[in-house]
């Protein structure tokens, strides 16, 4: 265990955690970032909706630049998985998987979410994501697929809503059941009115090619080809550390931290930011919440240091 606690431990080195680290180091705080190298931002083939990058930027490149930016101001960034987080007297104590311990006066959880992935029968999953034939975020990249043949895999309301969202970009949208279509007559009617095709049979095989994706439906002689497939399977927040502190959000947020976690905090000196917080899973949102959480934590530390005029904004 370190002798003296760092001012802030940031768990996660995606857009939320790295923004928080940048702000905190520029507030002259001693900051340690711990991450296990699994940021979803690293998957992004090329994002085109992050302001300031009109030609887009590859997710890995963005993270490299953000890492460099935080390092320049003195952030300490270490690789490792935080296995446990607990409150001790006057600080938090994080234990890494390898047994190392970190004491910190404040903590920002920027742990993101795990995407529920589609299982391909042929073709490599990450290659398909890189090639842009398998996508997970219509808000991010629906625009890139204007007038293309789009398939949405997922037969519940979530899948239907995603298909309707994508319909504004293309007239060729097909909703494909994972198991069976579970929609009301009214929902089916709305899809039909919008010319979204709903397939009723089971998917037997998914095969990713470099330029398109083949979907073999049971009982059909040939596979259907789509330019792009969006699995609508949702995601799971990486909330284990918060859960161990008794902080699991209510069901309405599907296990995410409540929306005010980046501004009001979860416990004294404990904040959350980014995808792990309920709301819109986007890089710009993660950056904004990281900035807010860092500023709130800094001001909370100032108050603890006896500053009477520690502005909370
Ligand atoms: C294929 C794809 C394309 C996307 N395209 C776009 C796009 O174009 N535009 C856009 O705005 N958004 C896009 N997104 C969403 C975007 O990637 C996320 O909104 C963003 O990465 C969220 O940032 P974050 O910092 O909250 O989480 P992440 O980037 O997921 O980072 C989470 C961090 O937490 C760490 N971590 C988690 N648990 C632990 C632990 N216990 N110990 C140590 N470290 C831990 C991970 O290692 C990682 O560093 C896309 C997502 C996907 C999957």
JSON list of C-alpha atoms and ligand atoms in Angstrom, two decimals, residues 10-19 33-51 57 59 62-63 66 78-84 95-97 109-115 117 125-126 129-130 134-141 144 238-241 273-277 280-287 289, ligand 1:
[
{"chain": "A", "resi": 10, "resn": "UNK", "atom": "CA", "xyz": [-9.71, 7.24, -11.50]},
{"chain": "A", "resi": 11, "resn": "UNK", "atom": "CA", "xyz": [-10.83, 3.74, -12.46]},
{"chain": "A", "resi": 12, "resn": "UNK", "atom": "CA", "xyz": [-11.00, 3.52, -16.24]},
{"chain": "A", "resi": 13, "resn": "UNK", "atom": "CA", "xyz": [-9.02, 5.05, -19.09]},
{"chain": "A", "resi": 14, "resn": "UNK", "atom": "CA", "xyz": [-11.73, 5.63, -21.65]},
{"chain": "A", "resi": 15, "resn": "UNK", "atom": "CA", "xyz": [-12.98, 9.10, -22.62]},
{"chain": "A", "resi": 16, "resn": "UNK", "atom": "CA", "xyz": [-14.60, 9.64, -19.20]},
{"chain": "A", "resi": 17, "resn": "UNK", "atom": "CA", "xyz": [-11.65, 8.56, -17.05]},
{"chain": "A", "resi": 18, "resn": "UNK", "atom": "CA", "xyz": [-8.99, 10.30, -19.16]},
{"chain": "A", "resi": 19, "resn": "UNK", "atom": "CA", "xyz": [-10.93, 13.58, -19.20]},
{"chain": "A", "resi": 33, "resn": "UNK", "atom": "CA", "xyz": [-5.58, 6.13, -13.30]},
{"chain": "A", "resi": 34, "resn": "UNK", "atom": "CA", "xyz": [-5.98, 2.35, -13.31]},
{"chain": "A", "resi": 35, "resn": "UNK", "atom": "CA", "xyz": [-7.42, 0.56, -16.32]},
{"chain": "A", "resi": 36, "resn": "UNK", "atom": "CA", "xyz": [-7.55, -2.97, -17.68]},
{"chain": "A", "resi": 37, "resn": "UNK", "atom": "CA", "xyz": [-7.28, -2.07, -21.36]},
{"chain": "A", "resi": 38, "resn": "UNK", "atom": "CA", "xyz": [-10.88, -2.88, -22.28]},
{"chain": "A", "resi": 39, "resn": "UNK", "atom": "CA", "xyz": [-12.28, 0.56, -23.12]},
{"chain": "A", "resi": 40, "resn": "UNK", "atom": "CA", "xyz": [-15.12, 0.36, -25.63]},
{"chain": "A", "resi": 41, "resn": "UNK", "atom": "CA", "xyz": [-13.66, 3.50, -27.15]},
{"chain": "A", "resi": 42, "resn": "UNK", "atom": "CA", "xyz": [-10.82, 1.30, -28.44]},
{"chain": "A", "resi": 43, "resn": "UNK", "atom": "CA", "xyz": [-13.31, -0.57, -30.63]},
{"chain": "A", "resi": 44, "resn": "UNK", "atom": "CA", "xyz": [-14.54, 2.47, -32.50]},
{"chain": "A", "resi": 45, "resn": "UNK", "atom": "CA", "xyz": [-13.38, 1.99, -36.11]},
{"chain": "A", "resi": 46, "resn": "UNK", "atom": "CA", "xyz": [-13.61, 5.73, -36.82]},
{"chain": "A", "resi": 47, "resn": "UNK", "atom": "CA", "xyz": [-15.91, 8.05, -34.98]},
{"chain": "A", "resi": 48, "resn": "UNK", "atom": "CA", "xyz": [-17.33, 10.94, -36.92]},
{"chain": "A", "resi": 49, "resn": "UNK", "atom": "CA", "xyz": [-19.46, 12.58, -34.27]},
{"chain": "A", "resi": 50, "resn": "UNK", "atom": "CA", "xyz": [-16.83, 13.77, -31.82]},
{"chain": "A", "resi": 51, "resn": "UNK", "atom": "CA", "xyz": [-16.75, 17.55, -32.19]},
{"chain": "A", "resi": 57, "resn": "UNK", "atom": "CA", "xyz": [-10.79, 9.80, -35.66]},
{"chain": "A", "resi": 59, "resn": "UNK", "atom": "CA", "xyz": [-11.01, 5.26, -31.38]},
{"chain": "A", "resi": 62, "resn": "UNK", "atom": "CA", "xyz": [-8.30, 9.22, -29.74]},
{"chain": "A", "resi": 63, "resn": "UNK", "atom": "CA", "xyz": [-7.46, 7.25, -26.59]},
{"chain": "A", "resi": 66, "resn": "UNK", "atom": "CA", "xyz": [-6.14, 11.61, -24.55]},
{"chain": "A", "resi": 78, "resn": "UNK", "atom": "CA", "xyz": [-1.19, 2.12, -14.67]},
{"chain": "A", "resi": 79, "resn": "UNK", "atom": "CA", "xyz": [-2.47, -1.09, -16.18]},
{"chain": "A", "resi": 80, "resn": "UNK", "atom": "CA", "xyz": [-4.41, -3.43, -13.89]},
{"chain": "A", "resi": 81, "resn": "UNK", "atom": "CA", "xyz": [-7.88, -4.49, -12.88]},
{"chain": "A", "resi": 82, "resn": "UNK", "atom": "CA", "xyz": [-9.39, -3.10, -9.71]},
{"chain": "A", "resi": 83, "resn": "UNK", "atom": "CA", "xyz": [-10.92, -6.13, -8.00]},
{"chain": "A", "resi": 84, "resn": "UNK", "atom": "CA", "xyz": [-12.26, -4.44, -4.86]},
{"chain": "A", "resi": 95, "resn": "UNK", "atom": "CA", "xyz": [-7.21, -3.59, -4.35]},
{"chain": "A", "resi": 96, "resn": "UNK", "atom": "CA", "xyz": [-5.95, -4.68, -7.73]},
{"chain": "A", "resi": 97, "resn": "UNK", "atom": "CA", "xyz": [-6.19, -8.20, -9.06]},
{"chain": "A", "resi": 109, "resn": "UNK", "atom": "CA", "xyz": [-15.61, 5.32, -11.38]},
{"chain": "A", "resi": 110, "resn": "UNK", "atom": "CA", "xyz": [-15.33, 5.49, -15.18]},
{"chain": "A", "resi": 111, "resn": "UNK", "atom": "CA", "xyz": [-15.65, 1.78, -15.80]},
{"chain": "A", "resi": 112, "resn": "UNK", "atom": "CA", "xyz": [-18.00, 1.83, -18.80]},
{"chain": "A", "resi": 113, "resn": "UNK", "atom": "CA", "xyz": [-20.22, -1.03, -19.93]},
{"chain": "A", "resi": 114, "resn": "UNK", "atom": "CA", "xyz": [-19.78, -4.41, -21.58]},
{"chain": "A", "resi": 115, "resn": "UNK", "atom": "CA", "xyz": [-21.56, -4.76, -24.90]},
{"chain": "A", "resi": 117, "resn": "UNK", "atom": "CA", "xyz": [-22.13, -9.23, -28.57]},
{"chain": "A", "resi": 125, "resn": "UNK", "atom": "CA", "xyz": [-16.06, -10.41, -34.74]},
{"chain": "A", "resi": 126, "resn": "UNK", "atom": "CA", "xyz": [-13.55, -7.57, -34.30]},
{"chain": "A", "resi": 129, "resn": "UNK", "atom": "CA", "xyz": [-16.57, -4.28, -36.47]},
{"chain": "A", "resi": 130, "resn": "UNK", "atom": "CA", "xyz": [-13.46, -2.78, -38.05]},
{"chain": "A", "resi": 134, "resn": "UNK", "atom": "CA", "xyz": [-21.18, -5.09, -37.75]},
{"chain": "A", "resi": 135, "resn": "UNK", "atom": "CA", "xyz": [-22.20, -2.04, -35.75]},
{"chain": "A", "resi": 136, "resn": "UNK", "atom": "CA", "xyz": [-23.43, -1.50, -32.23]},
{"chain": "A", "resi": 137, "resn": "UNK", "atom": "CA", "xyz": [-24.42, 2.15, -32.06]},
{"chain": "A", "resi": 138, "resn": "UNK", "atom": "CA", "xyz": [-26.99, 3.61, -34.48]},
{"chain": "A", "resi": 139, "resn": "UNK", "atom": "CA", "xyz": [-26.67, 7.04, -32.86]},
{"chain": "A", "resi": 140, "resn": "UNK", "atom": "CA", "xyz": [-22.93, 6.97, -33.61]},
{"chain": "A", "resi": 141, "resn": "UNK", "atom": "CA", "xyz": [-22.91, 5.75, -37.17]},
{"chain": "A", "resi": 144, "resn": "UNK", "atom": "CA", "xyz": [-22.74, 6.50, -42.45]},
{"chain": "A", "resi": 238, "resn": "UNK", "atom": "CA", "xyz": [-19.47, -2.55, -15.20]},
{"chain": "A", "resi": 239, "resn": "UNK", "atom": "CA", "xyz": [-20.89, -1.78, -11.78]},
{"chain": "A", "resi": 240, "resn": "UNK", "atom": "CA", "xyz": [-19.28, -4.46, -9.56]},
{"chain": "A", "resi": 241, "resn": "UNK", "atom": "CA", "xyz": [-17.19, -1.99, -7.56]},
{"chain": "A", "resi": 273, "resn": "UNK", "atom": "CA", "xyz": [-18.85, 9.27, -15.19]},
{"chain": "A", "resi": 274, "resn": "UNK", "atom": "CA", "xyz": [-19.37, 7.94, -18.69]},
{"chain": "A", "resi": 275, "resn": "UNK", "atom": "CA", "xyz": [-21.26, 4.91, -19.94]},
{"chain": "A", "resi": 276, "resn": "UNK", "atom": "CA", "xyz": [-21.53, 3.41, -16.45]},
{"chain": "A", "resi": 277, "resn": "UNK", "atom": "CA", "xyz": [-23.88, 6.29, -15.64]},
{"chain": "A", "resi": 280, "resn": "UNK", "atom": "CA", "xyz": [-26.56, 8.46, -23.50]},
{"chain": "A", "resi": 281, "resn": "UNK", "atom": "CA", "xyz": [-23.52, 6.24, -24.20]},
{"chain": "A", "resi": 282, "resn": "UNK", "atom": "CA", "xyz": [-21.43, 8.63, -26.23]},
{"chain": "A", "resi": 283, "resn": "UNK", "atom": "CA", "xyz": [-17.85, 9.85, -26.20]},
{"chain": "A", "resi": 284, "resn": "UNK", "atom": "CA", "xyz": [-18.79, 13.52, -25.89]},
{"chain": "A", "resi": 285, "resn": "UNK", "atom": "CA", "xyz": [-21.12, 12.74, -22.98]},
{"chain": "A", "resi": 286, "resn": "UNK", "atom": "CA", "xyz": [-18.41, 10.69, -21.25]},
{"chain": "A", "resi": 287, "resn": "UNK", "atom": "CA", "xyz": [-15.96, 13.58, -21.66]},
{"chain": "A", "resi": 289, "resn": "UNK", "atom": "CA", "xyz": [-19.30, 13.92, -17.28]},
{"chain": "B", "resi": 1, "resn": "LIG", "atom": "C1", "xyz": [-18.33, -0.39, -31.93]},
{"chain": "B", "resi": 1, "resn": "LIG", "atom": "C2", "xyz": [-18.60, 0.90, -31.19]},
{"chain": "B", "resi": 1, "resn": "LIG", "atom": "C3", "xyz": [-18.59, 2.11, -31.86]},
{"chain": "B", "resi": 1, "resn": "LIG", "atom": "C4", "xyz": [-18.84, 3.29, -31.19]},
{"chain": "B", "resi": 1, "resn": "LIG", "atom": "N1", "xyz": [-18.82, 4.46, -31.89]},
{"chain": "B", "resi": 1, "resn": "LIG", "atom": "C5", "xyz": [-19.00, 5.64, -31.25]},
{"chain": "B", "resi": 1, "resn": "LIG", "atom": "C6", "xyz": [-18.98, 6.87, -31.96]},
{"chain": "B", "resi": 1, "resn": "LIG", "atom": "O1", "xyz": [-18.76, 6.92, -33.17]},
{"chain": "B", "resi": 1, "resn": "LIG", "atom": "N2", "xyz": [-19.21, 8.00, -31.25]},
{"chain": "B", "resi": 1, "resn": "LIG", "atom": "C7", "xyz": [-19.45, 8.01, -29.91]},
{"chain": "B", "resi": 1, "resn": "LIG", "atom": "O2", "xyz": [-19.66, 9.08, -29.31]},
{"chain": "B", "resi": 1, "resn": "LIG", "atom": "N3", "xyz": [-19.49, 6.84, -29.21]},
{"chain": "B", "resi": 1, "resn": "LIG", "atom": "C8", "xyz": [-19.26, 5.67, -29.85]},
{"chain": "B", "resi": 1, "resn": "LIG", "atom": "N4", "xyz": [-19.32, 4.49, -29.14]},
{"chain": "B", "resi": 1, "resn": "LIG", "atom": "C9", "xyz": [-19.58, 4.54, -27.68]},
{"chain": "B", "resi": 1, "resn": "LIG", "atom": "C10", "xyz": [-18.30, 4.95, -26.94]},
{"chain": "B", "resi": 1, "resn": "LIG", "atom": "O3", "xyz": [-17.29, 4.01, -27.23]},
{"chain": "B", "resi": 1, "resn": "LIG", "atom": "C11", "xyz": [-18.57, 5.02, -25.45]},
{"chain": "B", "resi": 1, "resn": "LIG", "atom": "O4", "xyz": [-19.67, 5.89, -25.19]},
{"chain": "B", "resi": 1, "resn": "LIG", "atom": "C12", "xyz": [-17.35, 5.55, -24.70]},
{"chain": "B", "resi": 1, "resn": "LIG", "atom": "O5", "xyz": [-16.22, 4.73, -24.92]},
{"chain": "B", "resi": 1, "resn": "LIG", "atom": "C13", "xyz": [-17.64, 5.63, -23.19]},
{"chain": "B", "resi": 1, "resn": "LIG", "atom": "O6", "xyz": [-16.50, 6.03, -22.51]},
{"chain": "B", "resi": 1, "resn": "LIG", "atom": "P1", "xyz": [-16.22, 5.52, -21.02]},
{"chain": "B", "resi": 1, "resn": "LIG", "atom": "O7", "xyz": [-14.95, 6.17, -20.62]},
{"chain": "B", "resi": 1, "resn": "LIG", "atom": "O8", "xyz": [-17.43, 5.71, -20.18]},
{"chain": "B", "resi": 1, "resn": "LIG", "atom": "O9", "xyz": [-16.06, 3.93, -21.14]},
{"chain": "B", "resi": 1, "resn": "LIG", "atom": "P2", "xyz": [-14.98, 3.04, -21.92]},
{"chain": "B", "resi": 1, "resn": "LIG", "atom": "O10", "xyz": [-14.44, 3.72, -23.11]},
{"chain": "B", "resi": 1, "resn": "LIG", "atom": "O11", "xyz": [-15.64, 1.72, -22.15]},
{"chain": "B", "resi": 1, "resn": "LIG", "atom": "O12", "xyz": [-13.81, 2.85, -20.86]},
{"chain": "B", "resi": 1, "resn": "LIG", "atom": "C14", "xyz": [-14.01, 2.11, -19.68]},
{"chain": "B", "resi": 1, "resn": "LIG", "atom": "C15", "xyz": [-12.67, 1.96, -18.96]},
{"chain": "B", "resi": 1, "resn": "LIG", "atom": "O13", "xyz": [-12.88, 1.31, -17.70]},
{"chain": "B", "resi": 1, "resn": "LIG", "atom": "C16", "xyz": [-11.86, 0.33, -17.52]},
{"chain": "B", "resi": 1, "resn": "LIG", "atom": "N5", "xyz": [-12.34, -0.59, -16.48]},
{"chain": "B", "resi": 1, "resn": "LIG", "atom": "C17", "xyz": [-13.59, -1.10, -16.29]},
{"chain": "B", "resi": 1, "resn": "LIG", "atom": "N6", "xyz": [-13.64, -1.83, -15.17]},
{"chain": "B", "resi": 1, "resn": "LIG", "atom": "C18", "xyz": [-12.40, -1.81, -14.63]},
{"chain": "B", "resi": 1, "resn": "LIG", "atom": "C19", "xyz": [-11.80, -2.37, -13.48]},
{"chain": "B", "resi": 1, "resn": "LIG", "atom": "N7", "xyz": [-12.51, -3.10, -12.60]},
{"chain": "B", "resi": 1, "resn": "LIG", "atom": "N8", "xyz": [-10.48, -2.14, -13.23]},
{"chain": "B", "resi": 1, "resn": "LIG", "atom": "C20", "xyz": [-9.74, -1.39, -14.10]},
{"chain": "B", "resi": 1, "resn": "LIG", "atom": "N9", "xyz": [-10.25, -0.81, -15.20]},
{"chain": "B", "resi": 1, "resn": "LIG", "atom": "C21", "xyz": [-11.57, -1.03, -15.47]},
{"chain": "B", "resi": 1, "resn": "LIG", "atom": "C22", "xyz": [-11.59, -0.19, -18.91]},
{"chain": "B", "resi": 1, "resn": "LIG", "atom": "O14", "xyz": [-10.31, -0.80, -19.02]},
{"chain": "B", "resi": 1, "resn": "LIG", "atom": "C23", "xyz": [-11.64, 1.12, -19.70]},
{"chain": "B", "resi": 1, "resn": "LIG", "atom": "O15", "xyz": [-10.37, 1.76, -19.66]},
{"chain": "B", "resi": 1, "resn": "LIG", "atom": "C24", "xyz": [-19.10, 3.28, -29.79]},
{"chain": "B", "resi": 1, "resn": "LIG", "atom": "C25", "xyz": [-19.12, 2.06, -29.10]},
{"chain": "B", "resi": 1, "resn": "LIG", "atom": "C26", "xyz": [-18.87, 0.87, -29.77]},
{"chain": "B", "resi": 1, "resn": "LIG", "atom": "C27", "xyz": [-18.89, -0.42, -29.01]}
]
